[in-house]
């Protein structure tokens, strides 16, 4: 009896205007569910208070970042708000090898590159429930000057134009609901025929079983167990 088919994991891209809460969603997925792993990006941005090197980001110098680009170590990279950010290719390879869904918390430029290089990736765009929610979240962090907050919100307005190219849109009006929606998307994506491992073998096994049942029915013998 088949109870579930083993499948290839999905690289999951989360993009959103700054302050939408996508990083919180990404970490919640990893904390709450099995088989999700966070892709730790490399960045030249200085660490904010509370951020941990190697957990939130790999904080690197511009020289190191350039070396990573030249060494083809990054599967995508982009300049965001004056700093460089990139996804180490090994994050995706390691997740694939362990059968885990790797969650990429990246900007829309990075999402575009992932779409080109990994057509199989699932791209989810997170919407804020309102502009006021963005403003409240960005100012509550207390880490950015108001001019910087305005700049990020203006950039977010521009990023919205990319949403139409994503596979799914999820509104983050409530963290638990948004996390459940993203989880449901990954669950559904895992059931696509192209993600099922050894799909052809599975098909021919079932075909063989059906043929045997039909033959037995024809001879009026009881069907095999
Ligand atoms: P923050 O500085 O607020 O942590 O991140 C700024 C923006 O850079 C966010 O939209 C974040 O998702 C994005 N970002 C973080 N890591 C990466 C990455 O590896 N690649 C790209 N393209 N963007 C990233």
CSV table of C-alpha atoms and ligand atoms in Angstrom, one decimal:
chain,number,residue,atom,x,y,z
A,1,UNK,CA,0.0,0.0,0.0
A,2,UNK,CA,1.3,3.5,-0.8
A,3,UNK,CA,0.9,6.0,2.0
A,4,UNK,CA,2.9,8.9,0.5
A,5,UNK,CA,5.5,9.3,-2.3
A,6,UNK,CA,9.0,10.5,-1.5
A,7,UNK,CA,9.6,13.9,-3.2
A,8,UNK,CA,12.4,16.3,-4.0
A,9,UNK,CA,12.4,19.3,-1.6
A,10,UNK,CA,11.5,22.8,-2.8
A,11,UNK,CA,13.8,25.8,-2.7
A,12,UNK,CA,11.4,28.4,-1.3
A,13,UNK,CA,12.0,32.1,-2.0
A,14,UNK,CA,10.3,34.7,0.2
A,15,UNK,CA,10.4,38.3,-1.0
A,16,UNK,CA,8.6,41.3,0.2
A,17,UNK,CA,8.9,45.0,0.8
A,18,UNK,CA,11.1,45.8,3.8
A,19,UNK,CA,9.1,45.6,7.1
A,20,UNK,CA,6.5,43.1,5.9
A,21,UNK,CA,7.8,40.4,8.3
A,22,UNK,CA,9.2,37.9,5.8
A,23,UNK,CA,12.3,37.2,7.9
A,24,UNK,CA,10.0,36.4,10.9
A,25,UNK,CA,8.0,34.1,8.6
A,26,UNK,CA,11.1,32.4,7.3
A,27,UNK,CA,12.4,31.7,10.8
A,28,UNK,CA,9.0,30.6,12.0
A,29,UNK,CA,8.8,28.0,9.2
A,30,UNK,CA,12.2,26.6,10.2
A,31,UNK,CA,11.4,26.6,14.0
A,32,UNK,CA,7.9,25.1,13.7
A,33,UNK,CA,8.2,22.5,11.0
A,34,UNK,CA,10.6,19.6,10.2
A,35,UNK,CA,12.5,19.6,6.9
A,36,UNK,CA,12.8,23.4,6.6
A,37,UNK,CA,16.2,25.1,6.8
A,38,UNK,CA,17.1,28.8,6.6
A,39,UNK,CA,19.5,29.9,3.9
A,40,UNK,CA,22.0,32.2,5.7
A,41,UNK,CA,23.1,34.9,3.3
A,42,UNK,CA,26.4,36.6,3.0
A,43,UNK,CA,26.2,40.4,3.4
A,44,UNK,CA,28.5,43.4,3.7
A,45,UNK,CA,26.0,45.2,5.9
A,46,UNK,CA,27.1,45.7,9.5
A,47,UNK,CA,25.3,43.5,12.0
A,48,UNK,CA,22.4,45.1,13.8
A,49,UNK,CA,22.2,44.8,17.6
A,50,UNK,CA,21.0,41.2,18.4
A,51,UNK,CA,22.0,39.7,15.1
A,52,UNK,CA,24.4,36.8,15.3
A,53,UNK,CA,27.1,36.1,12.7
A,54,UNK,CA,26.5,32.8,11.0
A,55,UNK,CA,22.9,32.6,12.2
A,56,UNK,CA,21.2,35.7,10.7
A,57,UNK,CA,23.9,36.4,8.1
A,58,UNK,CA,27.5,35.7,7.3
A,59,UNK,CA,28.8,39.2,7.8
A,60,UNK,CA,31.7,39.7,5.4
A,61,UNK,CA,33.9,42.4,4.0
A,62,UNK,CA,33.4,43.8,0.5
A,63,UNK,CA,36.7,42.1,-0.5
A,64,UNK,CA,35.5,38.7,0.8
A,65,UNK,CA,32.1,39.3,-1.0
A,66,UNK,CA,33.9,40.1,-4.3
A,67,UNK,CA,36.0,36.9,-3.9
A,68,UNK,CA,32.8,34.9,-3.5
A,69,UNK,CA,31.3,36.4,-6.7
A,70,UNK,CA,34.5,35.7,-8.6
A,71,UNK,CA,34.7,32.2,-7.2
A,72,UNK,CA,31.2,31.6,-8.4
A,73,UNK,CA,30.2,30.7,-4.8
A,74,UNK,CA,26.9,32.7,-4.9
A,75,UNK,CA,23.8,31.4,-6.7
A,76,UNK,CA,22.5,35.0,-6.7
A,77,UNK,CA,23.6,38.4,-5.3
A,78,UNK,CA,22.4,41.9,-5.4
A,79,UNK,CA,23.0,45.4,-4.0
A,80,UNK,CA,20.2,46.4,-1.6
A,81,UNK,CA,20.1,49.7,0.2
A,82,UNK,CA,23.8,50.2,-0.5
A,83,UNK,CA,25.0,46.9,0.8
A,84,UNK,CA,25.8,43.6,-1.0
A,85,UNK,CA,23.8,40.5,-0.2
A,86,UNK,CA,24.1,37.0,-1.7
A,87,UNK,CA,23.0,33.4,-1.3
A,88,UNK,CA,25.9,30.9,-1.1
A,89,UNK,CA,25.3,28.1,-3.6
A,90,UNK,CA,26.4,25.5,-0.9
A,91,UNK,CA,23.2,26.4,1.1
A,92,UNK,CA,21.1,25.0,-1.7
A,93,UNK,CA,23.3,22.0,-2.3
A,94,UNK,CA,23.4,21.0,1.4
A,95,UNK,CA,19.6,21.3,1.7
A,96,UNK,CA,19.0,19.3,-1.5
A,97,UNK,CA,21.4,16.5,-0.2
A,98,UNK,CA,19.5,16.3,3.1
A,99,UNK,CA,16.1,16.5,1.5
A,100,UNK,CA,15.2,19.8,3.2
A,101,UNK,CA,13.2,22.8,1.9
A,102,UNK,CA,15.7,25.7,1.9
A,103,UNK,CA,14.1,29.1,2.7
A,104,UNK,CA,15.6,32.0,0.9
A,105,UNK,CA,14.8,35.4,2.5
A,106,UNK,CA,16.0,37.6,-0.4
A,107,UNK,CA,15.0,40.8,-2.3
A,108,UNK,CA,13.2,40.9,-5.7
A,109,UNK,CA,16.4,41.2,-7.7
A,110,UNK,CA,17.7,38.0,-6.1
A,111,UNK,CA,14.3,36.3,-6.7
A,112,UNK,CA,14.5,37.1,-10.4
A,113,UNK,CA,18.0,35.4,-10.6
A,114,UNK,CA,16.8,32.4,-8.7
A,115,UNK,CA,13.9,32.0,-11.1
A,116,UNK,CA,16.3,32.0,-14.0
A,117,UNK,CA,18.9,29.6,-12.5
A,118,UNK,CA,16.5,27.3,-10.6
A,119,UNK,CA,13.2,27.1,-12.5
A,120,UNK,CA,12.0,24.6,-10.0
A,121,UNK,CA,12.1,27.1,-7.0
A,122,UNK,CA,8.8,28.3,-5.5
A,123,UNK,CA,8.5,32.0,-5.3
A,124,UNK,CA,6.2,33.5,-2.7
A,125,UNK,CA,5.7,37.3,-2.4
A,126,UNK,CA,4.6,38.5,1.0
A,127,UNK,CA,2.2,41.5,1.1
A,128,UNK,CA,1.9,43.8,4.1
A,129,UNK,CA,-1.7,44.3,5.2
A,130,UNK,CA,-1.3,48.1,4.9
A,131,UNK,CA,1.2,50.8,4.4
A,132,UNK,CA,0.7,51.8,8.1
A,133,UNK,CA,1.7,48.3,9.1
A,134,UNK,CA,5.0,48.8,7.2
A,135,UNK,CA,5.7,52.1,8.8
A,136,UNK,CA,4.9,50.8,12.3
A,137,UNK,CA,7.1,47.7,11.9
A,138,UNK,CA,10.1,49.7,10.5
A,139,UNK,CA,10.0,52.4,13.1
A,140,UNK,CA,9.4,49.9,16.0
A,141,UNK,CA,12.7,48.2,15.1
A,142,UNK,CA,14.3,51.4,16.3
A,143,UNK,CA,17.4,50.6,14.3
A,144,UNK,CA,16.9,52.9,11.3
A,145,UNK,CA,16.7,56.7,11.0
A,146,UNK,CA,13.4,58.0,9.7
A,147,UNK,CA,14.9,59.0,6.4
A,148,UNK,CA,16.1,55.4,6.0
A,149,UNK,CA,12.6,54.1,6.9
A,150,UNK,CA,11.1,56.4,4.2
A,151,UNK,CA,13.7,55.2,1.7
A,152,UNK,CA,12.9,51.5,2.5
A,153,UNK,CA,9.1,52.1,2.1
A,154,UNK,CA,9.6,53.9,-1.2
A,155,UNK,CA,11.8,51.0,-2.4
A,156,UNK,CA,9.1,48.6,-1.2
A,157,UNK,CA,6.5,50.4,-3.4
A,158,UNK,CA,8.7,49.7,-6.4
A,159,UNK,CA,9.2,46.1,-5.4
A,160,UNK,CA,5.5,45.5,-5.5
A,161,UNK,CA,5.7,45.8,-9.3
A,162,UNK,CA,7.5,42.4,-9.2
A,163,UNK,CA,4.8,40.5,-7.4
A,164,UNK,CA,3.0,39.5,-10.6
A,165,UNK,CA,6.0,37.4,-11.6
A,166,UNK,CA,5.8,35.3,-8.4
A,167,UNK,CA,4.0,31.9,-8.0
A,168,UNK,CA,2.0,32.9,-4.9
A,169,UNK,CA,1.0,36.0,-2.9
A,170,UNK,CA,0.5,35.7,0.8
A,171,UNK,CA,-0.7,38.6,3.0
A,172,UNK,CA,1.0,38.8,6.4
A,173,UNK,CA,-1.9,40.3,8.5
A,174,UNK,CA,-1.3,37.7,11.1
A,175,UNK,CA,2.0,35.7,11.6
A,176,UNK,CA,0.5,32.3,12.3
A,177,UNK,CA,-1.9,32.6,9.4
A,178,UNK,CA,0.8,33.7,7.0
A,179,UNK,CA,3.1,30.9,8.2
A,180,UNK,CA,0.3,28.3,7.7
A,181,UNK,CA,-0.3,29.6,4.2
A,182,UNK,CA,3.3,29.3,3.2
A,183,UNK,CA,3.5,25.9,4.7
A,184,UNK,CA,0.4,24.8,2.7
A,185,UNK,CA,2.0,26.1,-0.5
A,186,UNK,CA,5.1,24.0,0.1
A,187,UNK,CA,2.9,21.0,1.0
A,188,UNK,CA,1.0,21.3,-2.3
A,189,UNK,CA,4.1,21.9,-4.3
A,190,UNK,CA,5.6,18.7,-2.9
A,191,UNK,CA,2.8,16.8,-4.5
A,192,UNK,CA,3.5,17.9,-8.1
A,193,UNK,CA,4.4,14.9,-10.3
A,194,UNK,CA,7.7,16.4,-11.3
A,195,UNK,CA,8.9,16.5,-7.7
A,196,UNK,CA,8.0,12.9,-6.9
A,197,UNK,CA,11.2,10.8,-6.8
A,198,UNK,CA,11.3,7.8,-9.2
A,199,UNK,CA,7.8,8.8,-10.5
A,200,UNK,CA,8.2,6.5,-13.5
A,201,UNK,CA,9.1,3.5,-11.4
A,202,UNK,CA,6.2,4.2,-9.1
A,203,UNK,CA,3.9,4.3,-12.1
A,204,UNK,CA,5.1,1.1,-13.6
A,205,UNK,CA,4.8,-0.7,-10.2
A,206,UNK,CA,1.2,0.4,-9.9
A,207,UNK,CA,0.5,-0.5,-13.5
A,208,UNK,CA,2.0,-4.0,-12.9
A,209,UNK,CA,-0.2,-4.4,-9.8
A,210,UNK,CA,-3.3,-3.4,-11.7
A,211,UNK,CA,-2.5,-5.8,-14.6
A,212,UNK,CA,-2.1,-8.6,-12.0
A,213,UNK,CA,-5.5,-7.8,-10.4
A,214,UNK,CA,-7.2,-7.8,-13.7
A,215,UNK,CA,-5.7,-11.1,-14.8
A,216,UNK,CA,-6.7,-12.7,-11.5
A,217,UNK,CA,-10.3,-11.3,-11.8
A,218,UNK,CA,-10.5,-12.8,-15.3
A,219,UNK,CA,-9.7,-16.3,-13.9
A,220,UNK,CA,-12.2,-15.9,-11.0
A,221,UNK,CA,-9.5,-16.5,-8.5
A,222,UNK,CA,-9.4,-14.3,-5.3
A,223,UNK,CA,-7.3,-11.2,-5.9
A,224,UNK,CA,-3.8,-11.3,-4.4
A,225,UNK,CA,-3.3,-9.6,-1.0
B,1,LIG,P1,18.1,43.6,5.8
B,1,LIG,O1,19.3,44.5,5.7
B,1,LIG,O2,16.9,44.4,6.3
B,1,LIG,O3,18.4,42.4,6.6
B,1,LIG,O4,17.8,43.1,4.3
B,1,LIG,C1,17.6,44.0,3.3
B,1,LIG,C2,17.0,43.2,2.1
B,1,LIG,O5,18.0,42.3,1.6
B,1,LIG,C3,15.8,42.3,2.5
B,1,LIG,O6,14.9,42.5,1.4
B,1,LIG,C4,16.4,41.0,2.4
B,1,LIG,O7,15.5,40.0,2.2
B,1,LIG,C5,17.4,41.1,1.3
B,1,LIG,N1,18.4,40.0,1.4
B,1,LIG,C6,18.9,39.3,2.4
B,1,LIG,N2,19.7,38.4,2.0
B,1,LIG,C7,19.8,38.4,0.7
B,1,LIG,C8,20.5,37.7,-0.3
B,1,LIG,O8,21.2,36.7,-0.1
B,1,LIG,N3,20.3,38.0,-1.6
B,1,LIG,C9,19.5,39.1,-2.0
B,1,LIG,N4,19.3,39.3,-3.3
B,1,LIG,N5,18.8,39.8,-1.1
B,1,LIG,C10,19.0,39.5,0.2
